[in-house]
Short mmCIF file of C-alpha atoms in Angstrom, two decimals:
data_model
loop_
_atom_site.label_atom_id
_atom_site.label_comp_id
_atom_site.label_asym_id
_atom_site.label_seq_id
_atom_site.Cartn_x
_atom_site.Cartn_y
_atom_site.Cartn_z
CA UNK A 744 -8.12 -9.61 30.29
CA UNK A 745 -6.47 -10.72 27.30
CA UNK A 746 -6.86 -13.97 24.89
CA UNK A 747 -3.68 -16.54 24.58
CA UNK A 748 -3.06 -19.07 21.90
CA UNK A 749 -3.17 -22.00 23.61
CA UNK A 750 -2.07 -24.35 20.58
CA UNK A 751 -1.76 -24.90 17.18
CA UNK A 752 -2.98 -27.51 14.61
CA UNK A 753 -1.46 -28.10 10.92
CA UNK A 754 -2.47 -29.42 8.43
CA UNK A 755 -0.57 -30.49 5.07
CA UNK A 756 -2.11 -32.29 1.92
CA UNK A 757 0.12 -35.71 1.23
CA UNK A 758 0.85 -35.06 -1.83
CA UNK A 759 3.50 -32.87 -3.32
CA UNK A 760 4.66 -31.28 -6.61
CA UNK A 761 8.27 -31.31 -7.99
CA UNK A 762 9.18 -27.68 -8.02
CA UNK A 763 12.83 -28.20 -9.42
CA UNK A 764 10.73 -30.18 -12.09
CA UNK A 765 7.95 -27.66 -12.67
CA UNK A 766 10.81 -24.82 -12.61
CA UNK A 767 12.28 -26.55 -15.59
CA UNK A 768 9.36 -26.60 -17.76
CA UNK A 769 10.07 -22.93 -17.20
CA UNK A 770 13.39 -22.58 -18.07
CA UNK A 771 14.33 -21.73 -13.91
CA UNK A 772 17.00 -22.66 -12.64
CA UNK A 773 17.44 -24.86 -9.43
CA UNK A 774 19.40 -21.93 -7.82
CA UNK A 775 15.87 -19.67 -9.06
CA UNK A 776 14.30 -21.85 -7.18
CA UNK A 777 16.58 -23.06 -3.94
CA UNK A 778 17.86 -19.11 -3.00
CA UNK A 779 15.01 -17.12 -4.20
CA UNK A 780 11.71 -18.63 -4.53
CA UNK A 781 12.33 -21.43 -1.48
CA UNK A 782 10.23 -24.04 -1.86
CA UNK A 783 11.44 -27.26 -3.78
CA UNK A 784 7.91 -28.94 -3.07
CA UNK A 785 4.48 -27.69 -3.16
CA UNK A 786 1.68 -29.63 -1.34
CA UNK A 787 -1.22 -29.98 -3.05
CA UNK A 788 -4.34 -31.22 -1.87
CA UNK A 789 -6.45 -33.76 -3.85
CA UNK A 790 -9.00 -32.89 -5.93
CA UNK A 791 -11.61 -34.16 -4.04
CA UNK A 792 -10.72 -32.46 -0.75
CA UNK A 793 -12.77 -29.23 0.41
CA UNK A 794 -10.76 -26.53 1.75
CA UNK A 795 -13.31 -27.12 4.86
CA UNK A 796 -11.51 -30.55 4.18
CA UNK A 797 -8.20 -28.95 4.96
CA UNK A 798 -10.05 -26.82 8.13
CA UNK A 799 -11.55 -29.93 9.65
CA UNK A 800 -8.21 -32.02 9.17
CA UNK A 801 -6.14 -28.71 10.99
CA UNK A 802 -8.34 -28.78 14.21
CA UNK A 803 -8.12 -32.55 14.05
CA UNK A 804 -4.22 -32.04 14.53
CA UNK A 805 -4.48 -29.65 17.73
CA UNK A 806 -2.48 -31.79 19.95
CA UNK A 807 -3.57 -30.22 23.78
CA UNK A 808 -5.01 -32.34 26.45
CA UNK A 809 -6.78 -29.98 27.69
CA UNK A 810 -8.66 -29.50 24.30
CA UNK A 811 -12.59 -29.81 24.27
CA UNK A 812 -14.32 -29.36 20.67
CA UNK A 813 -17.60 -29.46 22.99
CA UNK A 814 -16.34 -25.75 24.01
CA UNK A 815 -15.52 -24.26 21.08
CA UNK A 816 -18.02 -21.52 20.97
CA UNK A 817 -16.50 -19.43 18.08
CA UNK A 818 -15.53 -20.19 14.97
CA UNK A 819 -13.17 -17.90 12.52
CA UNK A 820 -12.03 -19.27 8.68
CA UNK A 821 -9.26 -17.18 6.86
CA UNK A 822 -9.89 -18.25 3.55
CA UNK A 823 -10.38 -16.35 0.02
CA UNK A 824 -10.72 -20.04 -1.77
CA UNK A 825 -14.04 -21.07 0.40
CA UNK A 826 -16.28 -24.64 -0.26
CA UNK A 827 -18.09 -24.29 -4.02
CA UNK A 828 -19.11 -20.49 -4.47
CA UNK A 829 -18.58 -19.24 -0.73
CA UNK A 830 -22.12 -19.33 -0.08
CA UNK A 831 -22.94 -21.02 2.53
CA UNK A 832 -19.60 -19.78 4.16
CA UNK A 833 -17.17 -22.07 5.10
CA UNK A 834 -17.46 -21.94 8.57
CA UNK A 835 -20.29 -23.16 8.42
CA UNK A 836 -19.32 -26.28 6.98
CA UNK A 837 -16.12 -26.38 8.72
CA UNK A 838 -19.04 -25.98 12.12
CA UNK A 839 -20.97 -29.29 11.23
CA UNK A 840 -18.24 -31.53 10.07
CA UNK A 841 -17.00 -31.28 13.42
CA UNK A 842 -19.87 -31.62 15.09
CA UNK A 843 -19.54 -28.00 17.15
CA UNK A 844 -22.28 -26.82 19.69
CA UNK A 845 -25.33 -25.17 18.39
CA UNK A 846 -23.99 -21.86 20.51
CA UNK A 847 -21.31 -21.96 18.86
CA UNK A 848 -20.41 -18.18 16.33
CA UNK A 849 -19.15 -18.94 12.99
CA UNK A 850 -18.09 -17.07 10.35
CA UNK A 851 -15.56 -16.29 7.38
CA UNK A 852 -13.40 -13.98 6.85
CA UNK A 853 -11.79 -12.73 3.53
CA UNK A 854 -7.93 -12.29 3.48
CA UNK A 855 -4.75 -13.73 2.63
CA UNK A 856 -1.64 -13.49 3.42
CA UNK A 857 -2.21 -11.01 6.45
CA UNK A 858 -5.11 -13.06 7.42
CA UNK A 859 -3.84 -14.81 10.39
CA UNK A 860 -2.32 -11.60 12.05
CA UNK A 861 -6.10 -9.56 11.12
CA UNK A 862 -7.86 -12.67 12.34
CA UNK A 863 -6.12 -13.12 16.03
CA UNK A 864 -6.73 -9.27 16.36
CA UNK A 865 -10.36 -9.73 15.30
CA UNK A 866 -11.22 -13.20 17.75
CA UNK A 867 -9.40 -11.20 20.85
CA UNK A 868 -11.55 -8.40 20.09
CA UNK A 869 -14.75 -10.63 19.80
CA UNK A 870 -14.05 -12.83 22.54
CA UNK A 871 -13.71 -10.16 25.18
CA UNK A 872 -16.29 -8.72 23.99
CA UNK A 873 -18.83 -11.24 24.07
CA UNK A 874 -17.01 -13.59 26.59
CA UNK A 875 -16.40 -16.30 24.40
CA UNK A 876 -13.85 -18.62 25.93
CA UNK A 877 -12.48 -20.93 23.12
CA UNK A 878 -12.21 -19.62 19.92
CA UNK A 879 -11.00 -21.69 16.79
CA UNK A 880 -9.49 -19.53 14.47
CA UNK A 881 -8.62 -21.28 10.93
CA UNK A 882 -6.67 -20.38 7.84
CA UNK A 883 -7.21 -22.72 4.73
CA UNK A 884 -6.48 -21.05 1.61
CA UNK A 885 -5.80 -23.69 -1.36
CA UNK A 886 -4.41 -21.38 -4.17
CA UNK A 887 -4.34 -24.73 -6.34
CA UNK A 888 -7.83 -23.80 -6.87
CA UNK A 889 -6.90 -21.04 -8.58
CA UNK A 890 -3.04 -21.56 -10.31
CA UNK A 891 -2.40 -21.84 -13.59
CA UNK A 892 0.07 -24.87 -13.66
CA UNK A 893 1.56 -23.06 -16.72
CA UNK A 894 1.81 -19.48 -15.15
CA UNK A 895 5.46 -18.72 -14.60
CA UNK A 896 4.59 -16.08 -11.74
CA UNK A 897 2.50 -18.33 -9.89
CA UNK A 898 2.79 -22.02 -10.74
CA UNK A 899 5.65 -22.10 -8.61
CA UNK A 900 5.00 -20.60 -5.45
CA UNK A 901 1.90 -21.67 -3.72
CA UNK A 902 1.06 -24.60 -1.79
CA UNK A 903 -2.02 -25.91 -0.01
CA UNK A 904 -2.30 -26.37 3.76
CA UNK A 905 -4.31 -25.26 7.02
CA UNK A 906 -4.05 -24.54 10.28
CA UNK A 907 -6.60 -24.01 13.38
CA UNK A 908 -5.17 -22.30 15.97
CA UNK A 909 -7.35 -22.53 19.85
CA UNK A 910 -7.40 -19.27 21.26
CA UNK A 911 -8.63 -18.89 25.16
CA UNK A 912 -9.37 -16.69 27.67
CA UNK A 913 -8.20 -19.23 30.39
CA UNK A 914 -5.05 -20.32 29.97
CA UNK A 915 -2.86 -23.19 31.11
CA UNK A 916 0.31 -21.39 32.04
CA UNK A 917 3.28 -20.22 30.30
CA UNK A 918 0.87 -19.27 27.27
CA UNK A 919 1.53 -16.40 24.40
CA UNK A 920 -0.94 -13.46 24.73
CA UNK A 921 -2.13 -11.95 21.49
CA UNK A 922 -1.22 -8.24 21.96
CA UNK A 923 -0.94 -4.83 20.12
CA UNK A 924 -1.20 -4.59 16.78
CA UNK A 925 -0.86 -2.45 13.29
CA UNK A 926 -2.71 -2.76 10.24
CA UNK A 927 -2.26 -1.36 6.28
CA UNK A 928 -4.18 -1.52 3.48
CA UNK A 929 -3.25 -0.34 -0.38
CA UNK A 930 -6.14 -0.67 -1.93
CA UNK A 931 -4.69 0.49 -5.28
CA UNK A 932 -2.46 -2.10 -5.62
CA UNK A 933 -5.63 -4.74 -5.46
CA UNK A 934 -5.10 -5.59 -8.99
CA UNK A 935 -1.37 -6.70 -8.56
CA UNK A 936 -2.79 -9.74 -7.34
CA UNK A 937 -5.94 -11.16 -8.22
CA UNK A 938 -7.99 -14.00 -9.72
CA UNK A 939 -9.17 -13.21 -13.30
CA UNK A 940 -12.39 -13.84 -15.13
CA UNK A 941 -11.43 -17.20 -16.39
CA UNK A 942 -10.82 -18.00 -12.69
CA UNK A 943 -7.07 -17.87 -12.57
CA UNK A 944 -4.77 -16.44 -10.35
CA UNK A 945 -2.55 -13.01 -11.73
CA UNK A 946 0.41 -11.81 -9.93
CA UNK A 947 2.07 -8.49 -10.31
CA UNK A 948 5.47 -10.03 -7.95
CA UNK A 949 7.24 -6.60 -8.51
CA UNK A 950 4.83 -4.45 -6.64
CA UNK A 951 3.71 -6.75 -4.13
CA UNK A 952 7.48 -7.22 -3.70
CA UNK A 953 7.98 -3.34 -3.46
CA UNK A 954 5.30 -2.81 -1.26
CA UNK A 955 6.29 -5.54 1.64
CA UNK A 956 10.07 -4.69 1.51
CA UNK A 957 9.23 -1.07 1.67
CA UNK A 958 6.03 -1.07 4.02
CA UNK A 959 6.81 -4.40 6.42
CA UNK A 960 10.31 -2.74 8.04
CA UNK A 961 8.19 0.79 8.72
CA UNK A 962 5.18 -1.10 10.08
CA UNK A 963 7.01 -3.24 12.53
CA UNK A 964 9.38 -0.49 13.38
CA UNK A 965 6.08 1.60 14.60
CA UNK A 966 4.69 -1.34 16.34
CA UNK A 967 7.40 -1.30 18.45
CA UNK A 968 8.10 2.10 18.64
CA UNK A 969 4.61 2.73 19.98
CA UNK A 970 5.26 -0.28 22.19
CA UNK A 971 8.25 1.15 23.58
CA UNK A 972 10.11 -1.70 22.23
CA UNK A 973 13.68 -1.83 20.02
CA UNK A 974 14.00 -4.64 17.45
CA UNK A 975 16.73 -5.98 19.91
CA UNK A 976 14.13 -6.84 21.89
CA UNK A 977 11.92 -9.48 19.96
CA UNK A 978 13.21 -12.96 20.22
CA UNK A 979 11.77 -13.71 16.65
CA UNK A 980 10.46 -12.14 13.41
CA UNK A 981 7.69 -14.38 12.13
CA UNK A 982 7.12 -13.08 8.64
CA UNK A 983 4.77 -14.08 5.98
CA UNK A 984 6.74 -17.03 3.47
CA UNK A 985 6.24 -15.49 0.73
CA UNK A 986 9.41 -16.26 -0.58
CA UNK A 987 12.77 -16.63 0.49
CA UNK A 988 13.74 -13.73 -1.51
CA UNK A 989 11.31 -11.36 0.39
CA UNK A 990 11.96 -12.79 3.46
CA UNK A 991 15.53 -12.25 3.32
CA UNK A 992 15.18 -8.65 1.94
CA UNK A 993 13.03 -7.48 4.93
CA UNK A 994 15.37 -9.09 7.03
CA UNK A 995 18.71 -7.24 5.16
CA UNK A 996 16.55 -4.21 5.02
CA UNK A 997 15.83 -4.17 9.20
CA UNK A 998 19.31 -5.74 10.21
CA UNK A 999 18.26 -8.38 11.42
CA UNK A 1000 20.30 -11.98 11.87
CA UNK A 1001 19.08 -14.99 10.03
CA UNK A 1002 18.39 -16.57 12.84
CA UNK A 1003 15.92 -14.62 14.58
CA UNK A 1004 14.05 -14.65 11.10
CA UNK A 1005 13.21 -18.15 10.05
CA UNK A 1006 12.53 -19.09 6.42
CA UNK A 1007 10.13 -22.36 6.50
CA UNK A 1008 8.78 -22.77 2.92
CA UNK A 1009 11.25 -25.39 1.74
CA UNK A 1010 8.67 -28.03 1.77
CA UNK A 1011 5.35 -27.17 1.48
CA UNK A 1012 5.39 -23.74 -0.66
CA UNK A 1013 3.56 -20.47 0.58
CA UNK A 1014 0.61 -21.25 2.22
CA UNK A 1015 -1.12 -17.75 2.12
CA UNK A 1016 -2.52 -17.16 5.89
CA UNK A 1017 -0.91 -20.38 7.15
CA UNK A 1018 2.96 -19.40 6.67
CA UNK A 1019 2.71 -17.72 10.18
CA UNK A 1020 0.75 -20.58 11.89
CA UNK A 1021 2.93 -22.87 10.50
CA UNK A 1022 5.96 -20.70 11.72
CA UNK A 1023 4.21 -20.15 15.17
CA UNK A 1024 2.93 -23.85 15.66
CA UNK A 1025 6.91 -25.12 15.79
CA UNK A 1026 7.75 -22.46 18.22
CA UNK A 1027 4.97 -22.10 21.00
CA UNK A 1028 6.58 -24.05 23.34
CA UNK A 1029 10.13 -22.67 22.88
CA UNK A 1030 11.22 -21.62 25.61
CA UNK A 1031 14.12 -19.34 25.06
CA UNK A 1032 11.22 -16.82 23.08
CA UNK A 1033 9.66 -14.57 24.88
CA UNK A 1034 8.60 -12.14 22.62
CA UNK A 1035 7.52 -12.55 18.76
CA UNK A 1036 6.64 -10.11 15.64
CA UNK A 1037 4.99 -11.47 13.18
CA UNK A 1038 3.81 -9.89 10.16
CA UNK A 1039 1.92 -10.67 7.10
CA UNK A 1040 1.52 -8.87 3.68
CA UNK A 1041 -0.18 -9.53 0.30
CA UNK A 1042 -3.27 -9.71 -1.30
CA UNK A 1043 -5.35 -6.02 -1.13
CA UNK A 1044 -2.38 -5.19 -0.77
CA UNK A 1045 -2.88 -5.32 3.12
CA UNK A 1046 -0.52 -5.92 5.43
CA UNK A 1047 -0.87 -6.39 9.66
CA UNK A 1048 1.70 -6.91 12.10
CA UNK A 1049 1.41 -7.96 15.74
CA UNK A 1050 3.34 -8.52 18.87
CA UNK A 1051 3.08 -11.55 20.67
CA UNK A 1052 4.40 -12.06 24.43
CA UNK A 1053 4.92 -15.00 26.78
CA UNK A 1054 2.73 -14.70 29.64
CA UNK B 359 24.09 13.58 -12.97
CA UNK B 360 25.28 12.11 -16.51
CA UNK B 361 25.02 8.60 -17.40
CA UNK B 362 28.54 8.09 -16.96
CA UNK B 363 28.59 9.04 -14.02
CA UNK B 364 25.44 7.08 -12.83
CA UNK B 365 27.23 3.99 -14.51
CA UNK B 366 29.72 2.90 -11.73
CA UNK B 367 26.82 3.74 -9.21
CA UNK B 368 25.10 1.38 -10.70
CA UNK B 369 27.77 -0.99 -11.19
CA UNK B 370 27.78 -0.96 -7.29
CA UNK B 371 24.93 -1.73 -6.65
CA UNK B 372 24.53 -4.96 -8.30
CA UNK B 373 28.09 -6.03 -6.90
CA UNK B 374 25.81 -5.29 -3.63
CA UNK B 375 23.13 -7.42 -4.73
CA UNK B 376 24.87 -10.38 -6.33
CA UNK B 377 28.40 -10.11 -5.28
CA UNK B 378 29.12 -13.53 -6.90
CA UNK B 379 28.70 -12.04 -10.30
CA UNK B 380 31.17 -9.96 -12.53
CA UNK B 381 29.59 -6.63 -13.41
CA UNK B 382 31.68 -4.03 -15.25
CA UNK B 383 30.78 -0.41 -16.08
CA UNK B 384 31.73 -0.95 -19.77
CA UNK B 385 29.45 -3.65 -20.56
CA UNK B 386 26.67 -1.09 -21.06
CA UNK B 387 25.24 -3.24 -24.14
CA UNK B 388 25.39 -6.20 -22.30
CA UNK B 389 21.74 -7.33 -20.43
CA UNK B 390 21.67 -7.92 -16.65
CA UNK B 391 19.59 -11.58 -17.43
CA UNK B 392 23.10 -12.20 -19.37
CA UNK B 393 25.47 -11.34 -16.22
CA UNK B 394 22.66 -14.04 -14.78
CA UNK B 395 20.57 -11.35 -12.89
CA UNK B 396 16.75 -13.05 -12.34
CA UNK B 397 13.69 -11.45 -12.40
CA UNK B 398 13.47 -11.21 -8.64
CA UNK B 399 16.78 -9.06 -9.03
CA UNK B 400 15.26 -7.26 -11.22
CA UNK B 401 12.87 -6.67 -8.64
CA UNK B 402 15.28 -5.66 -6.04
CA UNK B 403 17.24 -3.32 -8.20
CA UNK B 404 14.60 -0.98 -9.41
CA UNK B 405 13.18 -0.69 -5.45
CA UNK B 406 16.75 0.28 -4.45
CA UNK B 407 17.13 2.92 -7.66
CA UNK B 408 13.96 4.22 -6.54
CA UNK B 409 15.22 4.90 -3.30
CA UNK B 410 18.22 5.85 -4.22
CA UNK B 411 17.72 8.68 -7.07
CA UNK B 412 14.68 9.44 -5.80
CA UNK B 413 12.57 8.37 -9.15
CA UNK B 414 9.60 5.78 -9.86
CA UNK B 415 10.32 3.50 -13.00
CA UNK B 416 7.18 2.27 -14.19
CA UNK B 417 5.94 -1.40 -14.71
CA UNK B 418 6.08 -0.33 -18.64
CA UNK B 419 9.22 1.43 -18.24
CA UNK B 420 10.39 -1.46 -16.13
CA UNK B 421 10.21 -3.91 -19.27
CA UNK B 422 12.37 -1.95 -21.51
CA UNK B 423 15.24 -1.52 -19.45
CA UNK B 424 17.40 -4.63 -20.72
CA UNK B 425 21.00 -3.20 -20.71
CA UNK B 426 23.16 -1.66 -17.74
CA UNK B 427 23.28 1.24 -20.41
CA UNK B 428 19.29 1.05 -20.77
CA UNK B 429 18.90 1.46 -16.82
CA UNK B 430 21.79 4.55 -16.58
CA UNK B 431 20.27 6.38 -19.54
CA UNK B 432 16.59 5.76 -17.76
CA UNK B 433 17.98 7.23 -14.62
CA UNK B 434 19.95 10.08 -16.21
CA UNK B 435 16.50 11.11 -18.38
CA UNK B 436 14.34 10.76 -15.27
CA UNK B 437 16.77 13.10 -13.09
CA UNK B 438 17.23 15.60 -15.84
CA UNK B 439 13.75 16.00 -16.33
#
């Protein structure tokens, strides 16, 4: 018995920010920010959007036929940047905007940029479990809650989006099965990146550089060791946008061609737990892929990695 | 292991990370933001001196190394002791 993701809603705020423009005010240059940061936009969302807003506007974008709300009976949101104070929890709010049953599990979970890889691992887990059938699992993580438009480390990075992925036990054929997984945590390195008294976002971008070129390349490489797998044999590497830059240096690091690992941040910025979403949503129904990594680092530091297959 | 003899090690390994830009062992004075070296470089360089010497350069100690002579003397210091 395993779980399959079924399909994938995103979500993107309108609106965008300049980067080229805000990288000036910095004294960046446009090759900064075109070969090493990546994205020449950031979305923003407007300031009187919710991030369960952004959650309720994701599942509204799940394009499958075969997609009920009325059987939805879990509920998961990735977020560290919840409605007001986080209390009620998002879910919650995400739960009655959209109207879900009244048997219906919700709940929140806290983590970023590994979030999406933790949180398929944690609704497979739950749903065979408990025998839930149709599982919404959301990220929505709007850092522009918590950037500093005049922090050089930050400001031009992040971007806000969301995405609700519908995860079933049934599925419709041809579907990708959530499979094994690794996780990591450095604890230690929790204060690299942070929000601050005042409310703002801090970023150490050395050591949460150091630790995903050093730690993403071992983690995946025991994944698939313990899978009985070579990296020849993934068709893609979905890893966390973070930037180009650290994108690119996993993939020089492992070997890898540039094709096999995609760099999608161009647009929209890093979107914290939705870079792999966002990566996975334009590739579900590709069908030269057959097997995917993906694999998500960041805030904690914590870092997970999973193997998806076609089934 | 001397600093001129880390010096064209070092030299190598930014031709390896920026092959586009003109490094040359003899510039010791000259800063690696001036040969147009970013701070995500930066970044890159100290992971692969760490791995490659075998050392750990501090965030602190990080922020004082300017000059390609600043990073060979740090590396030279660090091995010797």
């Amino acid at each position: 018995m395993t779980t399959f993701i079924r399909a994938i809603g995103v979500y993107l705020p309108s609106a965008r920010i300049d980067n080229l423009d805000r990288a000036a005010g910095f004294g960046a240059s446009e090759t900064f920010v075109r070969e090493k940061l990546g994205p020449l936009q950031l979305a923003i969302k407007a300031p009187e959007e919710e991030t369960s807003d952004l959650a309720v506007q994701a599942v509204r974008n799940i394009d499958a036929p075969d997609f009920d709300l009325a059987a939805v009976d879990g509920l998961i949101v990735c977020t560290q940047n919840p409605d007001g104070h986080g209390l009620p929890h998002t879910s919650a709010i995400v739960h009655a905007k959209l109207g879900l049953s009244g048997e219906c599990a919700a709940f929140d979970i806290s983590l970023g940029c590994s979030g999406f890889v933790y949180g398929l691992a944690l609704a497979r887990s739950f749903a065979q479990t408990y025998g839930l059938r149709n599982v919404l699992l959301v990220t929505a993580d709007p850092y522009s809650k918590v950037v500093e438009a005049g922090d050089r480390e930050t400001a031009m990075l992040f971007g806000d989006g969301a995405t609700a992925s519908w995860l079933a036990r049934d599925r419709g054929g041809g579907e990708w099965a959530i499979g094994p997984a690794k996780f990591a945590t450095s604890g230690k390195g929790a204060r690299y990146l942070h929000v601050n008294d005042e409310g703002h976002l801090r970023m150490k971008g050395r050591e949460i550089f150091t630790f995903a070129a050093v730690e993403a390349p071992k983690q995946i490489d025991a994944l698939l060791v313990q899978e009985g797998l070579g990296r020849g044999d993934i068709d893609c590497y979905l890893l966390h946008q973070g930037s180009r830059y650290i994108v690119d240096t996993i993939r020089d690091r492992m070997g890898l061609a540039p094709d096999r690992v995609p760099v999608e941040l161009t647009d929209y910025g890093n979107t914290i737990s939705s870079s792999i979403p966002m990566l996975l949503a334009n590739r579900l129904s590709d069908p030269d892929l057959r097997k995917l990594v993906l694999c998500g680092f960041g805030v904690g530091l914590s870092m997970a990695s999973m193997i998806l297959e076609r089934k | 292991m001397t600093e001129s003899e880390i010096l064209p090690q070092l030299v190598a390994i930014l031709k390896d990370l920026s092959p586009s830009t003109q490094v040359l062992a003899g510039q010791t004075e000259r800063t690696l933001e001036s040969m147009g070296f970013d701070s995500l470089d930066v970044s890159g360089l100290l992971l692969k001196l760490e791995e490659r010497y075998d050392i750990s350069i501090s965030e602190e100690e990080a922020e004082n190394l300017q000059t390609l002579g600043d990073f060979a003397a740090s590396i030279a210091a660090k091995k010797a002791g």
